[in-house]
mmCIF file of N, CA and C in Angstrom:
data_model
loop_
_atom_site.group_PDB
_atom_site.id
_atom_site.type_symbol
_atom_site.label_atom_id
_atom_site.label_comp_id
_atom_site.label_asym_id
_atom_site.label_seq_id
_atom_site.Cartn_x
_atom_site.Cartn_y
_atom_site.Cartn_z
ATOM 1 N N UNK R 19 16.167 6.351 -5.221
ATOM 2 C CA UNK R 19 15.944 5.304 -4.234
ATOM 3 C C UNK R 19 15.214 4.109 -4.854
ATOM 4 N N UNK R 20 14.128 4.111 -6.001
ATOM 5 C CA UNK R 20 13.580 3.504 -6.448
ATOM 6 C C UNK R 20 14.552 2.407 -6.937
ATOM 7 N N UNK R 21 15.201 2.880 -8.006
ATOM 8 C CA UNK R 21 16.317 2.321 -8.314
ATOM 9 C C UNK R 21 17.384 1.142 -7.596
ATOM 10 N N UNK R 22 17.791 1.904 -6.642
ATOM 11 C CA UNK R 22 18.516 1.437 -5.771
ATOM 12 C C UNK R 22 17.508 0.071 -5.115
ATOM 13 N N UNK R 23 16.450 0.076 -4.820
ATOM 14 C CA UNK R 23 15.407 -1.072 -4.393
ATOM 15 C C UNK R 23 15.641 -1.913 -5.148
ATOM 16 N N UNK R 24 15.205 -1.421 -6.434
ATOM 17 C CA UNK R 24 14.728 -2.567 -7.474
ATOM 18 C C UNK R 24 16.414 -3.451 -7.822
ATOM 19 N N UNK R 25 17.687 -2.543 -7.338
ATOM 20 C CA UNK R 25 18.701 -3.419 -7.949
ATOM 21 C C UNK R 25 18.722 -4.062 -6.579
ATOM 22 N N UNK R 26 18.668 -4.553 -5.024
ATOM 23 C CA UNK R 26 18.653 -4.706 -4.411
ATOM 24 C C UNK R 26 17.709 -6.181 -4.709
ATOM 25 N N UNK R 27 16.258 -5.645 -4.960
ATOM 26 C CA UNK R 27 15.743 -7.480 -5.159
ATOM 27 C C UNK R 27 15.887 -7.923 -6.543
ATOM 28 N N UNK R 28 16.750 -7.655 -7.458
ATOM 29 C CA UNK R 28 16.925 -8.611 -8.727
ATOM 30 C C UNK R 28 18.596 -9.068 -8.151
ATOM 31 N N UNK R 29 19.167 -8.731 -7.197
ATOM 32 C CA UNK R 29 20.171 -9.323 -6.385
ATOM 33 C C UNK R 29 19.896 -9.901 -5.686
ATOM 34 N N UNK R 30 18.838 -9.882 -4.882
ATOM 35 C CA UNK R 30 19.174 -10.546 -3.437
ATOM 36 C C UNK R 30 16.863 -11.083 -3.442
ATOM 37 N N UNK R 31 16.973 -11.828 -4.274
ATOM 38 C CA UNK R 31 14.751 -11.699 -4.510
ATOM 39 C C UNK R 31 14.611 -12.714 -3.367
ATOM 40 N N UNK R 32 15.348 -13.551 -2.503
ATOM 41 C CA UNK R 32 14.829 -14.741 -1.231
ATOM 42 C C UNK R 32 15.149 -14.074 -0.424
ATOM 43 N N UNK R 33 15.758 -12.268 -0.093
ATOM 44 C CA UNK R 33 16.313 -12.200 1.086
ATOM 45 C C UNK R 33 15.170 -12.337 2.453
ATOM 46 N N UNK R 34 15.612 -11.347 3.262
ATOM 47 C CA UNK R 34 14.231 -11.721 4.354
ATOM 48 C C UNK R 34 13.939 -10.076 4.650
ATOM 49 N N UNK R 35 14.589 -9.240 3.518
ATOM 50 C CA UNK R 35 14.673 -7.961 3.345
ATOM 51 C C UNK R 35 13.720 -7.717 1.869
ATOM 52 N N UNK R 36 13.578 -8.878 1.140
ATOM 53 C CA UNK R 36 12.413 -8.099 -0.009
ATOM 54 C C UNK R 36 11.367 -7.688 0.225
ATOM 55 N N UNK R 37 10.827 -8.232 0.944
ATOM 56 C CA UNK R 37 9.530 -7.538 1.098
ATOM 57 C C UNK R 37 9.499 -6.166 1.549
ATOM 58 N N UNK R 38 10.250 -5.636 2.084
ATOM 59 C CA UNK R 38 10.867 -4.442 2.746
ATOM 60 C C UNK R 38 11.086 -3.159 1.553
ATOM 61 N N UNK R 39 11.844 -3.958 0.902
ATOM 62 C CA UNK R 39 12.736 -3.253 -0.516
ATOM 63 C C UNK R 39 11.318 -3.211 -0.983
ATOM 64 N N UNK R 40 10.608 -4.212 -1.693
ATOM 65 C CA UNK R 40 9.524 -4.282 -2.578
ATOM 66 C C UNK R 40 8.968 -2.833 -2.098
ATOM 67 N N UNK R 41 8.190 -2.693 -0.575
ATOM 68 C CA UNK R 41 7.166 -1.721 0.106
ATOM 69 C C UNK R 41 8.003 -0.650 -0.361
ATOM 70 N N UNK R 42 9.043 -0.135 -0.482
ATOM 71 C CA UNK R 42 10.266 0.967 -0.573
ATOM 72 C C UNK R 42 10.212 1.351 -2.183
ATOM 73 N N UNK R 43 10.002 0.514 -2.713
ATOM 74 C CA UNK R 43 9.813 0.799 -4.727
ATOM 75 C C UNK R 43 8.168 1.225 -4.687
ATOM 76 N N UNK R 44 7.541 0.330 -3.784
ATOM 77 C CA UNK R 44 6.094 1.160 -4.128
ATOM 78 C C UNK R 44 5.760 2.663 -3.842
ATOM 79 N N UNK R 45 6.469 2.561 -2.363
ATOM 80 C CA UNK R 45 6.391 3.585 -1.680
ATOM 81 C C UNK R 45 6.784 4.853 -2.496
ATOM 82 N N UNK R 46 8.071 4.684 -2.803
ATOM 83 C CA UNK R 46 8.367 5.724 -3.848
ATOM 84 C C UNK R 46 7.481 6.351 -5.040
ATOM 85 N N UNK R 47 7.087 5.324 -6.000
ATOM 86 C CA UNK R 47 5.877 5.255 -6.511
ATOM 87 C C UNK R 47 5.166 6.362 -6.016
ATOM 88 N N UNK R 48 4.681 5.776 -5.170
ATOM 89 C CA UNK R 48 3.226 6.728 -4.417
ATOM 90 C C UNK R 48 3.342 8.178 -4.380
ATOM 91 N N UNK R 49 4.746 8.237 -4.132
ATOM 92 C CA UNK R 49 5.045 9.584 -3.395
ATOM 93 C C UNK R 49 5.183 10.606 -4.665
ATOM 94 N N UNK R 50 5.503 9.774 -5.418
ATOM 95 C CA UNK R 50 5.841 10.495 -7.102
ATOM 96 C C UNK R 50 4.682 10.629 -7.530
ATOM 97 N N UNK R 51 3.755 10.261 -7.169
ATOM 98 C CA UNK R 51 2.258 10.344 -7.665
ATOM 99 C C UNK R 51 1.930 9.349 -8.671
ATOM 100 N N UNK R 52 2.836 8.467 -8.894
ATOM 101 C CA UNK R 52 3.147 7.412 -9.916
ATOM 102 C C UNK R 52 1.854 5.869 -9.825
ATOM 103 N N UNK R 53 0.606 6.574 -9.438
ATOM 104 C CA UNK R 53 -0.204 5.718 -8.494
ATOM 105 C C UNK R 53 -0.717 4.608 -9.318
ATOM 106 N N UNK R 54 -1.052 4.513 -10.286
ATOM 107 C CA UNK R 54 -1.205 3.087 -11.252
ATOM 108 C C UNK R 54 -0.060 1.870 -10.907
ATOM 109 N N UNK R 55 1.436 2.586 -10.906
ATOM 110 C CA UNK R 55 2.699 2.159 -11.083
ATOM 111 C C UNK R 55 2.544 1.354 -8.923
ATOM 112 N N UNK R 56 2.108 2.527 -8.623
ATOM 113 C CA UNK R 56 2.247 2.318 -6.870
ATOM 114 C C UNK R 56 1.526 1.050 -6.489
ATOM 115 N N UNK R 57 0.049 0.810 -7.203
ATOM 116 C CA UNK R 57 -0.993 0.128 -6.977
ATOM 117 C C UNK R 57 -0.425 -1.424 -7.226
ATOM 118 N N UNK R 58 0.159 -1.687 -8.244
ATOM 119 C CA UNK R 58 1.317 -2.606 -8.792
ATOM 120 C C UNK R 58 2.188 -3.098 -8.239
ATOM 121 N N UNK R 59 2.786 -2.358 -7.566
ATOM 122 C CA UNK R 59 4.202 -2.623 -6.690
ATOM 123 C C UNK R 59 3.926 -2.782 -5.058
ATOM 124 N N UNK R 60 2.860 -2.029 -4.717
ATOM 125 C CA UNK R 60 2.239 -2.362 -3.837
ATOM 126 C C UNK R 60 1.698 -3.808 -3.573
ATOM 127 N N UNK R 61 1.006 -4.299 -4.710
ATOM 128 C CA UNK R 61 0.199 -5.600 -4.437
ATOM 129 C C UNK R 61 1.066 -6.406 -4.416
ATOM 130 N N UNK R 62 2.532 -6.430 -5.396
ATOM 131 C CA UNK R 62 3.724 -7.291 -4.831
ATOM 132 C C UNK R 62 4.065 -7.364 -3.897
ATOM 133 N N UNK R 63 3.726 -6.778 -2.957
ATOM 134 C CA UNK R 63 4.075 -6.786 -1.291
ATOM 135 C C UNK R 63 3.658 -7.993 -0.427
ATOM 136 N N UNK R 64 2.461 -8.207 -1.359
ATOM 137 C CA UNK R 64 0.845 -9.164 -0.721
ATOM 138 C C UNK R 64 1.874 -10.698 -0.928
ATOM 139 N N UNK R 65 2.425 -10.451 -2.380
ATOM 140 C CA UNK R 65 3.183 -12.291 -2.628
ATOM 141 C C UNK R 65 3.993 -12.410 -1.554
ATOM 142 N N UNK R 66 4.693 -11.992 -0.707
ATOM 143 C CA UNK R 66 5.531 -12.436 -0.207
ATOM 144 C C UNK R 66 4.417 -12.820 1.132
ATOM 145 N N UNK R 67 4.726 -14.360 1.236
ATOM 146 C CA UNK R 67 3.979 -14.496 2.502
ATOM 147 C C UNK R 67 4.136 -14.278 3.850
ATOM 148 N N UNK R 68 3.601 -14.287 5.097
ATOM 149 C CA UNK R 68 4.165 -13.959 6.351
ATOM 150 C C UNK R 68 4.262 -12.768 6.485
ATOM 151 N N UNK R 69 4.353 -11.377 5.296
ATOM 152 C CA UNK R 69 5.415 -10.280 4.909
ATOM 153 C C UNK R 69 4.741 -9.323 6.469
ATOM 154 N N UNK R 70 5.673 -8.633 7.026
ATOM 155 C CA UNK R 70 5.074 -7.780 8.170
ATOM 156 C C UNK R 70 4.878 -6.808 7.576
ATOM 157 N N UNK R 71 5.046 -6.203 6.338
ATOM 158 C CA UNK R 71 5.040 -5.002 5.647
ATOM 159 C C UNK R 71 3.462 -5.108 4.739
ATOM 160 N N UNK R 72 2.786 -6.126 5.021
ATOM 161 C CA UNK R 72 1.325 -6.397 4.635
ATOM 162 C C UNK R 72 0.413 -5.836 4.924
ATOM 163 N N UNK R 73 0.075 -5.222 5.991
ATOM 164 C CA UNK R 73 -0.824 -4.166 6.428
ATOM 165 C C UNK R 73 -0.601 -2.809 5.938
ATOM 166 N N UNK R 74 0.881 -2.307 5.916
ATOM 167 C CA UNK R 74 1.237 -1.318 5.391
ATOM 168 C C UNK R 74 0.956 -0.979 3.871
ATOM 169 N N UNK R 75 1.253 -2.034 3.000
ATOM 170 C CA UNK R 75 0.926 -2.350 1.857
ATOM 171 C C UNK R 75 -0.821 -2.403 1.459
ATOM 172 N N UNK R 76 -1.674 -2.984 2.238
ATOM 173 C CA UNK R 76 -2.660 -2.910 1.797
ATOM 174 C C UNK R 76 -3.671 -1.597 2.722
ATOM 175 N N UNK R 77 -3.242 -1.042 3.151
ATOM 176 C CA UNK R 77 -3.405 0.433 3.699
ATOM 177 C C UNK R 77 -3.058 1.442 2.311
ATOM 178 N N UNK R 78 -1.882 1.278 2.070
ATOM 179 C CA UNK R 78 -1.345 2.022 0.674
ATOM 180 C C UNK R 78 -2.519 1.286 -0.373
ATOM 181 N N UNK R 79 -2.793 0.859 -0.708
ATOM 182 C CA UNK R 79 -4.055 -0.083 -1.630
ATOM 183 C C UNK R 79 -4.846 0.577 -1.706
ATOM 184 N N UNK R 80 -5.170 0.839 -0.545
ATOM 185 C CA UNK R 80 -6.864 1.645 -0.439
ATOM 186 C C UNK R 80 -6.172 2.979 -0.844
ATOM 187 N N UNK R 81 -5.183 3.746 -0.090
ATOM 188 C CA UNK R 81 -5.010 4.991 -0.481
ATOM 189 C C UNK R 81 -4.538 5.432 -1.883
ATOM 190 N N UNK R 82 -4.444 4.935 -2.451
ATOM 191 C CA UNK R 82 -4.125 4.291 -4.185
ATOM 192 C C UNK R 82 -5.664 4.659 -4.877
ATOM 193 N N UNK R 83 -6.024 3.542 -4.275
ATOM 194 C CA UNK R 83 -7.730 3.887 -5.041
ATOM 195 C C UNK R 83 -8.466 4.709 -4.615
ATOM 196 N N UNK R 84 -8.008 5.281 -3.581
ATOM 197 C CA UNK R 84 -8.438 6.748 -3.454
ATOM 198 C C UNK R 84 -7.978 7.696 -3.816
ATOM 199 N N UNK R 85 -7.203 7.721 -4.276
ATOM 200 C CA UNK R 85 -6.550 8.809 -5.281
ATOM 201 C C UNK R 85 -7.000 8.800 -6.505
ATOM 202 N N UNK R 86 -6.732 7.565 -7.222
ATOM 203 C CA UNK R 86 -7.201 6.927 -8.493
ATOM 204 C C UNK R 86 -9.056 7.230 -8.613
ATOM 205 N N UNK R 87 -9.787 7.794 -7.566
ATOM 206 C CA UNK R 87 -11.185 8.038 -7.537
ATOM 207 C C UNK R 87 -11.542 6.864 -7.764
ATOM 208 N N UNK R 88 -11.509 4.989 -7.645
ATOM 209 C CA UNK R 88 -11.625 4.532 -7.255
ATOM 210 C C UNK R 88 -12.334 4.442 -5.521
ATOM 211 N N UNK R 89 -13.462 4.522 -5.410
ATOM 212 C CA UNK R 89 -13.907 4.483 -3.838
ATOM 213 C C UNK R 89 -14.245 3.396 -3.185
ATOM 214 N N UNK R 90 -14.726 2.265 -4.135
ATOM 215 C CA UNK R 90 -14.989 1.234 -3.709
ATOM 216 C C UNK R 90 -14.514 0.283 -3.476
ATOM 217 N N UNK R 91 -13.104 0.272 -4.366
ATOM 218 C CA UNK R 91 -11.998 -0.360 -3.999
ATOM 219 C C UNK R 91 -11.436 0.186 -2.932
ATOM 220 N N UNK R 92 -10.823 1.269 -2.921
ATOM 221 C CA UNK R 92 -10.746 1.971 -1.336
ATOM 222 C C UNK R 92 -11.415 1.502 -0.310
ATOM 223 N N UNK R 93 -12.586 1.653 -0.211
ATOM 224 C CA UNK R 93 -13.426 1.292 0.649
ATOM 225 C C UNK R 93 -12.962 0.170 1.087
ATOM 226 N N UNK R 94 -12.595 -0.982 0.074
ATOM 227 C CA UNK R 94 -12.546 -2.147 0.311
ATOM 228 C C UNK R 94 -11.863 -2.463 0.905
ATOM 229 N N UNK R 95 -10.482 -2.128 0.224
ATOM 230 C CA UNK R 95 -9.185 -2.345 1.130
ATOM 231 C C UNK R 95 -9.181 -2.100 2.071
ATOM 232 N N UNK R 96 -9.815 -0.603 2.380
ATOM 233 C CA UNK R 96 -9.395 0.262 3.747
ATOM 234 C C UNK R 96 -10.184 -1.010 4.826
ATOM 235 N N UNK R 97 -11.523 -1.285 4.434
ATOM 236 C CA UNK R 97 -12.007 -2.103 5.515
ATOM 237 C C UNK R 97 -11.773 -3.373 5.599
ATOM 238 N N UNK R 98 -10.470 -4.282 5.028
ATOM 239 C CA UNK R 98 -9.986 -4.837 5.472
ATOM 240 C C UNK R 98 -8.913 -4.815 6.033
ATOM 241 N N UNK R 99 -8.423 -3.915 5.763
ATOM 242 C CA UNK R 99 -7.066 -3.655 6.901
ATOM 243 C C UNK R 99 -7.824 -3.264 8.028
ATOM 244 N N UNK R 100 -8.866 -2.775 8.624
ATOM 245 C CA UNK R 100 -9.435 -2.679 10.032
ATOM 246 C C UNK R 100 -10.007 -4.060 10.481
ATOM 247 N N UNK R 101 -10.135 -4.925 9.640
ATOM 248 C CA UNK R 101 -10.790 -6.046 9.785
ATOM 249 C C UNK R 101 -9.556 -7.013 9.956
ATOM 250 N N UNK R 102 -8.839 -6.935 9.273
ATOM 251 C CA UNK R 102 -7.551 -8.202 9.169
ATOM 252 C C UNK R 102 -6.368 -7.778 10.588
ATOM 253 N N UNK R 103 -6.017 -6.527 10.735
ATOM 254 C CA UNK R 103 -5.161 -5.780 11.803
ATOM 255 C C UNK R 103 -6.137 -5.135 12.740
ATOM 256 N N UNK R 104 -6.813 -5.213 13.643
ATOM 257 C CA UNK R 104 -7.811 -4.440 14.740
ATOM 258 C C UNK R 104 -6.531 -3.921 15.396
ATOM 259 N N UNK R 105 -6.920 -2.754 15.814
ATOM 260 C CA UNK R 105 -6.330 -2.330 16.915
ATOM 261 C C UNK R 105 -4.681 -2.057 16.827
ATOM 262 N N UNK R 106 -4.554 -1.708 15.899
ATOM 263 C CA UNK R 106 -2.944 -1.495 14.696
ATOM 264 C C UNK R 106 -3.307 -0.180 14.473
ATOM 265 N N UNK R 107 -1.665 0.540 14.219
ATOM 266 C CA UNK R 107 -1.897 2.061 13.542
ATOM 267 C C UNK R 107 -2.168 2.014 12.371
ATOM 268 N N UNK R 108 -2.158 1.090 11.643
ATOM 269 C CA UNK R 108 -2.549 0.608 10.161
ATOM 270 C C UNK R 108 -4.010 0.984 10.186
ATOM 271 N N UNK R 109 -4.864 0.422 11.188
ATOM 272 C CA UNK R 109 -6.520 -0.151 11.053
ATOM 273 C C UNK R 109 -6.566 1.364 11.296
ATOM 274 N N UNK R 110 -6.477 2.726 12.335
ATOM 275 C CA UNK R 110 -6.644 3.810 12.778
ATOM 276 C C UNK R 110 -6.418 4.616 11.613
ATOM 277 N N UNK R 111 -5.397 4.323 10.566
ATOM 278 C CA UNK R 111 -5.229 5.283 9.560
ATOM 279 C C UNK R 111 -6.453 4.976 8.880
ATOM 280 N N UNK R 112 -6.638 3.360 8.525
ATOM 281 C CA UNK R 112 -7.710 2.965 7.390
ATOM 282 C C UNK R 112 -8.859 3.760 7.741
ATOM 283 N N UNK R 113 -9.619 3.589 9.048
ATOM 284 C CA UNK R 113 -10.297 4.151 9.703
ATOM 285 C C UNK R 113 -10.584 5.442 9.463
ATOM 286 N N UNK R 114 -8.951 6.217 9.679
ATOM 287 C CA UNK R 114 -9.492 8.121 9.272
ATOM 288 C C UNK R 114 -10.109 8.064 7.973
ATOM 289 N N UNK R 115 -9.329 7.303 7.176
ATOM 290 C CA UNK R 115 -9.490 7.430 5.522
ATOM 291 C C UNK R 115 -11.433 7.281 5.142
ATOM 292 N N UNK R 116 -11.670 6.300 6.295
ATOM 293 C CA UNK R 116 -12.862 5.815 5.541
ATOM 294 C C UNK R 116 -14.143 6.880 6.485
ATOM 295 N N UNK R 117 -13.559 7.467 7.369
ATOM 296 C CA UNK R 117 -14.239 8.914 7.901
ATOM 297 C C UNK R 117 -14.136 9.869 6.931
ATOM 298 N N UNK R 118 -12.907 10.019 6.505
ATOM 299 C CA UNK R 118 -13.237 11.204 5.687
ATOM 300 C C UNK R 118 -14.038 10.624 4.348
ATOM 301 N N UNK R 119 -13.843 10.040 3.944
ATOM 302 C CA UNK R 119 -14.329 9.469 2.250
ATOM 303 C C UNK R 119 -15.892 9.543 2.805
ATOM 304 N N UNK R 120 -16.537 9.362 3.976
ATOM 305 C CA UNK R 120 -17.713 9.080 4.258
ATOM 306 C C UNK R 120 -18.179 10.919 4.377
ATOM 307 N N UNK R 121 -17.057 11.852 5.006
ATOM 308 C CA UNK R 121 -17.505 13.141 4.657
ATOM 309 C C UNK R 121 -17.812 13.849 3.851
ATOM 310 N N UNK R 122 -17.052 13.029 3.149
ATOM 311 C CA UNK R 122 -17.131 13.703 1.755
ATOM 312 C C UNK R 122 -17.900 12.978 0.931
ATOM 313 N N UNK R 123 -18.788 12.553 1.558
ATOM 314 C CA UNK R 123 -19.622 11.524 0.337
ATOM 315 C C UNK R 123 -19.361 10.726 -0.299
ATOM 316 N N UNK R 124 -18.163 9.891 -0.193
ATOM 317 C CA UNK R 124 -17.530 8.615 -1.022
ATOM 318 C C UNK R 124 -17.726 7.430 -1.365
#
């Protein structure tokens, strides 16, 4: 699938679908555990402006650097996606994340 993304925006990089594709190459990433690679492809999400896939993307950010044992970057991200999106399933995930990291001493 990764694949298939990445030939998708070196075809089509103005569609009104990259940013979409982009979140879909990170995403993959992530899932592969590929999280340096994720953190990367992720923040390409951020260039595209307007992108609705921006909260999603910087939700994945924090959960990146929380994997990466990074906490403070986590931290960071996570509390701006509660800060930038209130009241979004985005801000509620950031939210669990930064409950648990706080349980666990993070």
């Amino acid at each position: 699938a990764i694949k298939a993304f990445r030939e998708f925006l070196a075809k089509h990089p103005q569609s009104g679908l990259a940013d979409n594709a982009q979140l879909w190459v990170a995403e993959g990433n992530y899932v592969l555990r590929n999280y340096k690679l994720a953190l990367e492809e992720f923040n390409k999400v951020l260039n595209y402006p307007q992108s609705s896939k921006a909260p999603d993307a910087l939700l994945k950010i924090g959960y990146v650097h929380y994997e990466l044992g990074a906490y403070d970057k986590a931290r960071k991200a996570l509390t701006e996606v509660q800060e930038r999106y209130p009241s979004t399933s985005v801000a509620k995930l950031a939210v669990a994340r930064l409950d648990k990291m706080k349980k666990e001493g993070r």
